Each structure stands twice: as C-alpha cells, then as structure tokens.
Short mmCIF file of N, CA, C and O in Angstrom, two decimals:
data_model
loop_
_atom_site.label_atom_id
_atom_site.label_comp_id
_atom_site.label_asym_id
_atom_site.label_seq_id
_atom_site.Cartn_x
_atom_site.Cartn_y
_atom_site.Cartn_z
N UNK A 21 -61.84 -4.29 30.33
CA UNK A 21 -61.42 -5.62 29.95
C UNK A 21 -59.96 -5.65 29.53
O UNK A 21 -59.29 -6.66 29.65
N UNK A 22 -59.43 -4.53 29.08
CA UNK A 22 -58.04 -4.48 28.65
C UNK A 22 -57.07 -4.51 29.81
O UNK A 22 -56.03 -5.14 29.73
N UNK A 23 -57.42 -3.85 30.90
CA UNK A 23 -56.52 -3.78 32.05
C UNK A 23 -56.22 -5.15 32.65
O UNK A 23 -55.05 -5.44 32.93
N UNK A 24 -57.21 -6.02 32.87
CA UNK A 24 -56.87 -7.36 33.37
C UNK A 24 -55.96 -8.14 32.42
O UNK A 24 -55.07 -8.86 32.87
N UNK A 25 -56.15 -7.97 31.11
CA UNK A 25 -55.27 -8.65 30.15
C UNK A 25 -53.83 -8.17 30.29
O UNK A 25 -52.90 -8.97 30.22
N UNK A 26 -53.66 -6.88 30.49
CA UNK A 26 -52.31 -6.32 30.65
C UNK A 26 -51.66 -6.86 31.92
O UNK A 26 -50.50 -7.29 31.91
N UNK A 27 -52.42 -6.86 33.02
CA UNK A 27 -51.88 -7.36 34.28
C UNK A 27 -51.56 -8.86 34.21
O UNK A 27 -50.55 -9.31 34.75
N UNK A 28 -52.42 -9.63 33.55
CA UNK A 28 -52.15 -11.06 33.40
C UNK A 28 -50.90 -11.27 32.56
O UNK A 28 -50.08 -12.15 32.85
N UNK A 29 -50.72 -10.48 31.50
CA UNK A 29 -49.52 -10.61 30.67
C UNK A 29 -48.27 -10.27 31.47
O UNK A 29 -47.23 -10.94 31.34
N UNK A 30 -48.33 -9.25 32.31
CA UNK A 30 -47.18 -8.89 33.16
C UNK A 30 -46.88 -10.01 34.15
O UNK A 30 -45.72 -10.41 34.33
N UNK A 31 -47.93 -10.55 34.78
CA UNK A 31 -47.72 -11.65 35.72
C UNK A 31 -47.19 -12.89 34.99
O UNK A 31 -46.40 -13.65 35.54
N UNK A 32 -47.62 -13.09 33.73
CA UNK A 32 -47.10 -14.20 32.94
C UNK A 32 -45.61 -14.07 32.70
O UNK A 32 -44.87 -15.05 32.77
N UNK A 33 -45.16 -12.85 32.43
CA UNK A 33 -43.72 -12.60 32.26
C UNK A 33 -42.97 -12.91 33.55
O UNK A 33 -41.90 -13.54 33.51
N UNK A 34 -43.52 -12.50 34.68
CA UNK A 34 -42.90 -12.80 35.97
C UNK A 34 -42.84 -14.31 36.19
O UNK A 34 -41.82 -14.85 36.63
N UNK A 35 -43.93 -15.01 35.87
CA UNK A 35 -43.96 -16.46 36.05
C UNK A 35 -42.92 -17.15 35.19
O UNK A 35 -42.26 -18.09 35.64
N UNK A 36 -42.76 -16.73 33.94
CA UNK A 36 -41.75 -17.34 33.08
C UNK A 36 -40.34 -17.04 33.59
O UNK A 36 -39.46 -17.90 33.52
N UNK A 37 -40.11 -15.84 34.11
CA UNK A 37 -38.81 -15.51 34.69
C UNK A 37 -38.51 -16.41 35.88
O UNK A 37 -37.41 -16.99 35.98
N UNK A 38 -39.48 -16.55 36.78
CA UNK A 38 -39.28 -17.41 37.96
C UNK A 38 -39.11 -18.87 37.55
O UNK A 38 -38.30 -19.59 38.13
N UNK A 39 -39.88 -19.29 36.57
CA UNK A 39 -39.81 -20.67 36.08
C UNK A 39 -38.41 -20.97 35.54
O UNK A 39 -37.81 -21.99 35.86
N UNK A 40 -37.90 -20.05 34.73
CA UNK A 40 -36.57 -20.25 34.16
C UNK A 40 -35.49 -20.26 35.26
O UNK A 40 -34.57 -21.07 35.24
N UNK A 41 -35.62 -19.35 36.21
CA UNK A 41 -34.64 -19.28 37.30
C UNK A 41 -34.64 -20.58 38.11
O UNK A 41 -33.58 -21.08 38.49
N UNK A 42 -35.82 -21.14 38.34
CA UNK A 42 -35.88 -22.39 39.08
C UNK A 42 -35.32 -23.55 38.27
O UNK A 42 -34.63 -24.41 38.80
N UNK A 43 -35.60 -23.58 36.96
CA UNK A 43 -35.08 -24.66 36.12
C UNK A 43 -33.57 -24.62 36.01
O UNK A 43 -32.92 -25.66 35.92
N UNK A 44 -33.00 -23.43 35.99
CA UNK A 44 -31.55 -23.29 35.83
C UNK A 44 -30.81 -23.43 37.16
O UNK A 44 -29.58 -23.42 37.17
N UNK A 45 -31.53 -23.53 38.24
CA UNK A 45 -30.87 -23.69 39.54
C UNK A 45 -30.39 -25.13 39.69
O UNK A 45 -30.83 -26.03 39.00
N UNK A 46 -29.51 -25.33 40.61
CA UNK A 46 -29.01 -26.67 40.89
C UNK A 46 -29.68 -27.26 42.13
O UNK A 46 -29.12 -28.14 42.77
N UNK A 47 -30.85 -26.75 42.45
CA UNK A 47 -31.57 -27.23 43.62
C UNK A 47 -31.97 -28.68 43.41
O UNK A 47 -32.63 -29.02 42.43
N UNK A 48 -31.60 -29.57 44.32
CA UNK A 48 -31.92 -30.99 44.13
C UNK A 48 -33.41 -31.30 44.15
O UNK A 48 -33.86 -32.23 43.48
N UNK A 49 -34.19 -30.52 44.89
CA UNK A 49 -35.64 -30.75 44.92
C UNK A 49 -36.24 -30.47 43.55
O UNK A 49 -37.07 -31.24 43.04
N UNK A 50 -35.83 -29.38 42.93
CA UNK A 50 -36.34 -29.03 41.60
C UNK A 50 -35.90 -30.08 40.58
O UNK A 50 -36.72 -30.54 39.77
N UNK A 51 -34.64 -30.46 40.61
CA UNK A 51 -34.14 -31.42 39.63
C UNK A 51 -34.82 -32.79 39.79
O UNK A 51 -35.13 -33.45 38.79
N UNK A 52 -35.08 -33.19 41.02
CA UNK A 52 -35.75 -34.47 41.26
C UNK A 52 -37.21 -34.43 40.78
O UNK A 52 -37.72 -35.40 40.23
N UNK A 53 -37.87 -33.31 40.99
CA UNK A 53 -39.27 -33.19 40.58
C UNK A 53 -39.42 -33.14 39.06
O UNK A 53 -40.42 -33.61 38.52
N UNK A 54 -38.43 -32.61 38.39
CA UNK A 54 -38.51 -32.47 36.93
C UNK A 54 -38.07 -33.72 36.18
O UNK A 54 -38.38 -33.86 35.00
N UNK A 55 -37.36 -34.60 36.83
CA UNK A 55 -36.80 -35.77 36.15
C UNK A 55 -37.80 -36.57 35.34
O UNK A 55 -37.61 -36.74 34.13
N UNK A 56 -38.86 -37.08 35.94
CA UNK A 56 -39.81 -37.90 35.17
C UNK A 56 -40.49 -37.14 34.03
O UNK A 56 -40.68 -37.69 32.95
N UNK A 57 -40.82 -35.89 34.26
CA UNK A 57 -41.48 -35.11 33.21
C UNK A 57 -40.54 -34.87 32.03
O UNK A 57 -40.95 -34.96 30.87
N UNK A 58 -39.30 -34.55 32.32
CA UNK A 58 -38.33 -34.32 31.24
C UNK A 58 -38.04 -35.59 30.45
O UNK A 58 -37.87 -35.55 29.24
N UNK A 59 -37.96 -36.71 31.15
CA UNK A 59 -37.71 -37.98 30.45
C UNK A 59 -38.88 -38.35 29.55
O UNK A 59 -38.69 -38.90 28.47
N UNK A 60 -40.09 -38.07 30.00
CA UNK A 60 -41.28 -38.46 29.25
C UNK A 60 -41.60 -37.49 28.13
O UNK A 60 -41.87 -37.90 27.00
N UNK A 61 -41.59 -36.19 28.42
CA UNK A 61 -42.07 -35.19 27.46
C UNK A 61 -40.99 -34.31 26.86
O UNK A 61 -41.28 -33.51 25.98
N UNK A 62 -39.78 -34.38 27.35
CA UNK A 62 -38.71 -33.56 26.79
C UNK A 62 -38.30 -32.43 27.73
O UNK A 62 -38.93 -32.16 28.74
N UNK A 63 -37.23 -31.77 27.32
CA UNK A 63 -36.59 -30.76 28.16
C UNK A 63 -37.47 -29.53 28.41
O UNK A 63 -37.43 -28.94 29.47
N UNK A 64 -38.28 -29.15 27.42
CA UNK A 64 -39.03 -27.90 27.52
C UNK A 64 -40.52 -28.12 27.83
O UNK A 64 -41.33 -27.22 27.61
N UNK A 65 -40.88 -29.27 28.34
CA UNK A 65 -42.29 -29.58 28.61
C UNK A 65 -42.87 -28.66 29.68
O UNK A 65 -44.04 -28.28 29.60
N UNK A 66 -42.08 -28.28 30.66
CA UNK A 66 -42.61 -27.43 31.72
C UNK A 66 -42.91 -26.02 31.21
O UNK A 66 -43.83 -25.38 31.71
N UNK A 67 -42.14 -25.56 30.22
CA UNK A 67 -42.45 -24.27 29.61
C UNK A 67 -43.79 -24.33 28.88
O UNK A 67 -44.58 -23.38 28.91
N UNK A 68 -44.06 -25.44 28.22
CA UNK A 68 -45.34 -25.61 27.52
C UNK A 68 -46.49 -25.61 28.51
O UNK A 68 -47.54 -25.01 28.26
N UNK A 69 -46.30 -26.26 29.64
CA UNK A 69 -47.33 -26.28 30.67
C UNK A 69 -47.57 -24.88 31.23
O UNK A 69 -48.71 -24.46 31.41
N UNK A 70 -46.50 -24.16 31.47
CA UNK A 70 -46.61 -22.77 31.97
C UNK A 70 -47.35 -21.90 30.94
O UNK A 70 -48.19 -21.07 31.30
N UNK A 71 -47.05 -22.10 29.67
CA UNK A 71 -47.72 -21.33 28.62
C UNK A 71 -49.21 -21.67 28.55
O UNK A 71 -50.04 -20.78 28.34
N UNK A 72 -49.56 -22.94 28.73
CA UNK A 72 -50.97 -23.32 28.71
C UNK A 72 -51.75 -22.68 29.86
O UNK A 72 -52.90 -22.26 29.69
N UNK A 73 -51.13 -22.58 31.03
CA UNK A 73 -51.78 -21.92 32.17
C UNK A 73 -52.00 -20.44 31.84
O UNK A 73 -53.07 -19.89 32.09
N UNK A 74 -50.98 -19.79 31.26
CA UNK A 74 -51.11 -18.38 30.88
C UNK A 74 -52.19 -18.21 29.81
O UNK A 74 -53.01 -17.29 29.89
N UNK A 75 -52.20 -19.06 28.83
CA UNK A 75 -53.19 -18.98 27.76
C UNK A 75 -54.61 -19.15 28.31
O UNK A 75 -55.53 -18.43 27.93
N UNK A 76 -54.78 -20.10 29.22
CA UNK A 76 -56.08 -20.30 29.84
C UNK A 76 -56.52 -19.05 30.61
O UNK A 76 -57.69 -18.66 30.54
N UNK A 77 -55.61 -18.43 31.33
CA UNK A 77 -55.94 -17.22 32.08
C UNK A 77 -56.33 -16.09 31.14
O UNK A 77 -57.28 -15.34 31.41
N UNK A 78 -55.61 -15.95 30.03
CA UNK A 78 -55.94 -14.91 29.06
C UNK A 78 -57.30 -15.16 28.41
O UNK A 78 -58.08 -14.23 28.19
N UNK A 79 -57.59 -16.41 28.10
CA UNK A 79 -58.89 -16.74 27.51
C UNK A 79 -60.01 -16.52 28.53
O UNK A 79 -61.08 -16.02 28.18
N UNK A 80 -59.78 -16.88 29.77
CA UNK A 80 -60.77 -16.69 30.81
C UNK A 80 -61.04 -15.21 31.06
O UNK A 80 -62.15 -14.83 31.42
N UNK A 81 -60.03 -14.38 30.86
CA UNK A 81 -60.17 -12.94 31.08
C UNK A 81 -61.16 -12.31 30.12
O UNK A 81 -61.70 -11.23 30.40
N UNK A 82 -61.41 -12.96 28.98
CA UNK A 82 -62.38 -12.42 28.04
C UNK A 82 -63.79 -12.43 28.58
O UNK A 82 -64.57 -11.51 28.33
N UNK A 83 -64.15 -13.44 29.35
CA UNK A 83 -65.52 -13.53 29.87
C UNK A 83 -65.62 -13.24 31.37
O UNK A 83 -66.67 -12.79 31.83
N UNK A 84 -64.58 -13.50 32.11
CA UNK A 84 -64.57 -13.27 33.56
C UNK A 84 -63.26 -12.58 33.96
O UNK A 84 -62.39 -13.20 34.57
N UNK A 85 -63.12 -11.31 33.63
CA UNK A 85 -61.81 -10.65 33.83
C UNK A 85 -61.36 -10.57 35.29
O UNK A 85 -60.18 -10.80 35.56
N UNK A 86 -62.26 -10.29 36.21
CA UNK A 86 -61.84 -10.16 37.60
C UNK A 86 -61.44 -11.52 38.17
O UNK A 86 -60.42 -11.65 38.86
N UNK A 87 -62.24 -12.54 37.88
CA UNK A 87 -61.91 -13.89 38.37
C UNK A 87 -60.58 -14.37 37.80
O UNK A 87 -59.76 -14.94 38.51
N UNK A 88 -60.36 -14.13 36.52
CA UNK A 88 -59.11 -14.55 35.89
C UNK A 88 -57.93 -13.83 36.51
O UNK A 88 -56.89 -14.44 36.79
N UNK A 89 -58.09 -12.54 36.74
CA UNK A 89 -57.01 -11.75 37.33
C UNK A 89 -56.70 -12.23 38.75
O UNK A 89 -55.53 -12.40 39.11
N UNK A 90 -57.72 -12.50 39.53
CA UNK A 90 -57.50 -12.97 40.90
C UNK A 90 -56.88 -14.36 40.93
O UNK A 90 -55.95 -14.62 41.70
N UNK A 91 -57.38 -15.27 40.10
CA UNK A 91 -56.83 -16.63 40.09
C UNK A 91 -55.40 -16.67 39.59
O UNK A 91 -54.54 -17.35 40.16
N UNK A 92 -55.12 -15.94 38.52
CA UNK A 92 -53.75 -15.94 38.00
C UNK A 92 -52.82 -15.18 38.95
O UNK A 92 -51.64 -15.51 39.07
N UNK A 93 -53.36 -14.17 39.64
CA UNK A 93 -52.57 -13.48 40.66
C UNK A 93 -52.21 -14.40 41.80
O UNK A 93 -51.08 -14.37 42.31
N UNK A 94 -53.15 -15.24 42.21
CA UNK A 94 -52.88 -16.23 43.25
C UNK A 94 -51.83 -17.24 42.78
O UNK A 94 -50.92 -17.60 43.53
N UNK A 95 -51.94 -17.67 41.53
CA UNK A 95 -50.96 -18.59 40.95
C UNK A 95 -49.56 -17.95 40.93
O UNK A 95 -48.57 -18.59 41.29
N UNK A 96 -49.50 -16.68 40.56
CA UNK A 96 -48.22 -15.97 40.53
C UNK A 96 -47.65 -15.84 41.95
O UNK A 96 -46.45 -16.02 42.16
N UNK A 97 -48.50 -15.54 42.90
CA UNK A 97 -48.06 -15.43 44.29
C UNK A 97 -47.49 -16.75 44.79
O UNK A 97 -46.46 -16.78 45.48
N UNK A 98 -48.14 -17.86 44.44
CA UNK A 98 -47.61 -19.18 44.83
C UNK A 98 -46.26 -19.43 44.16
O UNK A 98 -45.37 -20.02 44.78
N UNK A 99 -46.09 -18.99 42.92
CA UNK A 99 -44.79 -19.14 42.24
C UNK A 99 -43.71 -18.34 42.96
O UNK A 99 -42.58 -18.82 43.11
N UNK A 100 -44.04 -17.15 43.38
CA UNK A 100 -43.07 -16.30 44.08
C UNK A 100 -42.64 -16.96 45.40
O UNK A 100 -41.45 -17.02 45.72
N UNK A 101 -43.61 -17.48 46.16
CA UNK A 101 -43.28 -18.14 47.42
C UNK A 101 -42.48 -19.42 47.19
O UNK A 101 -41.55 -19.73 47.93
N UNK A 102 -42.83 -20.18 46.16
CA UNK A 102 -42.07 -21.40 45.85
C UNK A 102 -40.64 -21.06 45.47
O UNK A 102 -39.69 -21.73 45.89
N UNK A 103 -40.47 -20.01 44.67
CA UNK A 103 -39.13 -19.57 44.27
C UNK A 103 -38.32 -19.16 45.51
O UNK A 103 -37.17 -19.58 45.67
N UNK A 104 -38.93 -18.36 46.37
CA UNK A 104 -38.21 -17.91 47.57
C UNK A 104 -37.85 -19.08 48.47
O UNK A 104 -36.75 -19.12 49.02
N UNK A 105 -38.75 -20.02 48.60
CA UNK A 105 -38.49 -21.17 49.48
C UNK A 105 -37.41 -22.08 48.91
O UNK A 105 -36.48 -22.47 49.61
N UNK A 106 -37.51 -22.42 47.61
CA UNK A 106 -36.58 -23.37 47.04
C UNK A 106 -35.20 -22.80 46.72
O UNK A 106 -34.19 -23.45 46.92
N UNK A 107 -35.17 -21.59 46.25
CA UNK A 107 -33.90 -21.00 45.83
C UNK A 107 -33.18 -20.33 46.98
O UNK A 107 -31.97 -20.48 47.14
N UNK A 108 -33.90 -19.59 47.77
CA UNK A 108 -33.26 -18.83 48.83
C UNK A 108 -33.34 -19.51 50.19
O UNK A 108 -32.75 -19.02 51.15
N UNK A 109 -34.10 -20.58 50.31
CA UNK A 109 -34.19 -21.31 51.56
C UNK A 109 -34.93 -20.58 52.65
O UNK A 109 -34.70 -20.83 53.82
N UNK A 110 -35.84 -19.68 52.27
CA UNK A 110 -36.58 -18.90 53.28
C UNK A 110 -37.95 -19.50 53.48
O UNK A 110 -38.54 -20.08 52.68
#
C-alpha cells in the first residue's frame, strides 16, 4: 500500500511542475482557457483544483491502490501530452 502512495506523490510533483510551466507560458490557448476561472475564483484557483485531484487520488489509494495508481497515472500522462502539445507544438 505504501508503494502506490509514493508513486502517486511523485506523479503529483510532476503534475504541479507541468501545471506551473503551462500557467507561466505565454501560450494564447492556455491564457484564454484560464481567463474565466481566474476572474471568478482568483489567480491560484487552478492550483487548488490540481491539489484536490491529487488529494482524491491519495485518499483512493487507501482502499483501491492499484486503481488509484492507474487512474492518476493516466491523468499524469494526459498532462504530459497536453504540455507537449501546447508548449512545444508537437
């Protein structure tokens, strides 16, 4: 049960790194998508949302460690592809 928690925490760190890199980019798609959320909930609302997803995965790992690891791994993989597509244009 400890190993999935460690892997989820590592993937969470990767997700926050990618999230910050995307927020700090000048990509017009990212800036346009964040506009309404930032106006409504504030500048750091997306970080709170990212943290809630991580927290849910960690809580889910207590009862369903393999499912939590696979689902959060899929979420991390989607973040990596989104980062590569939006930032690097690939």
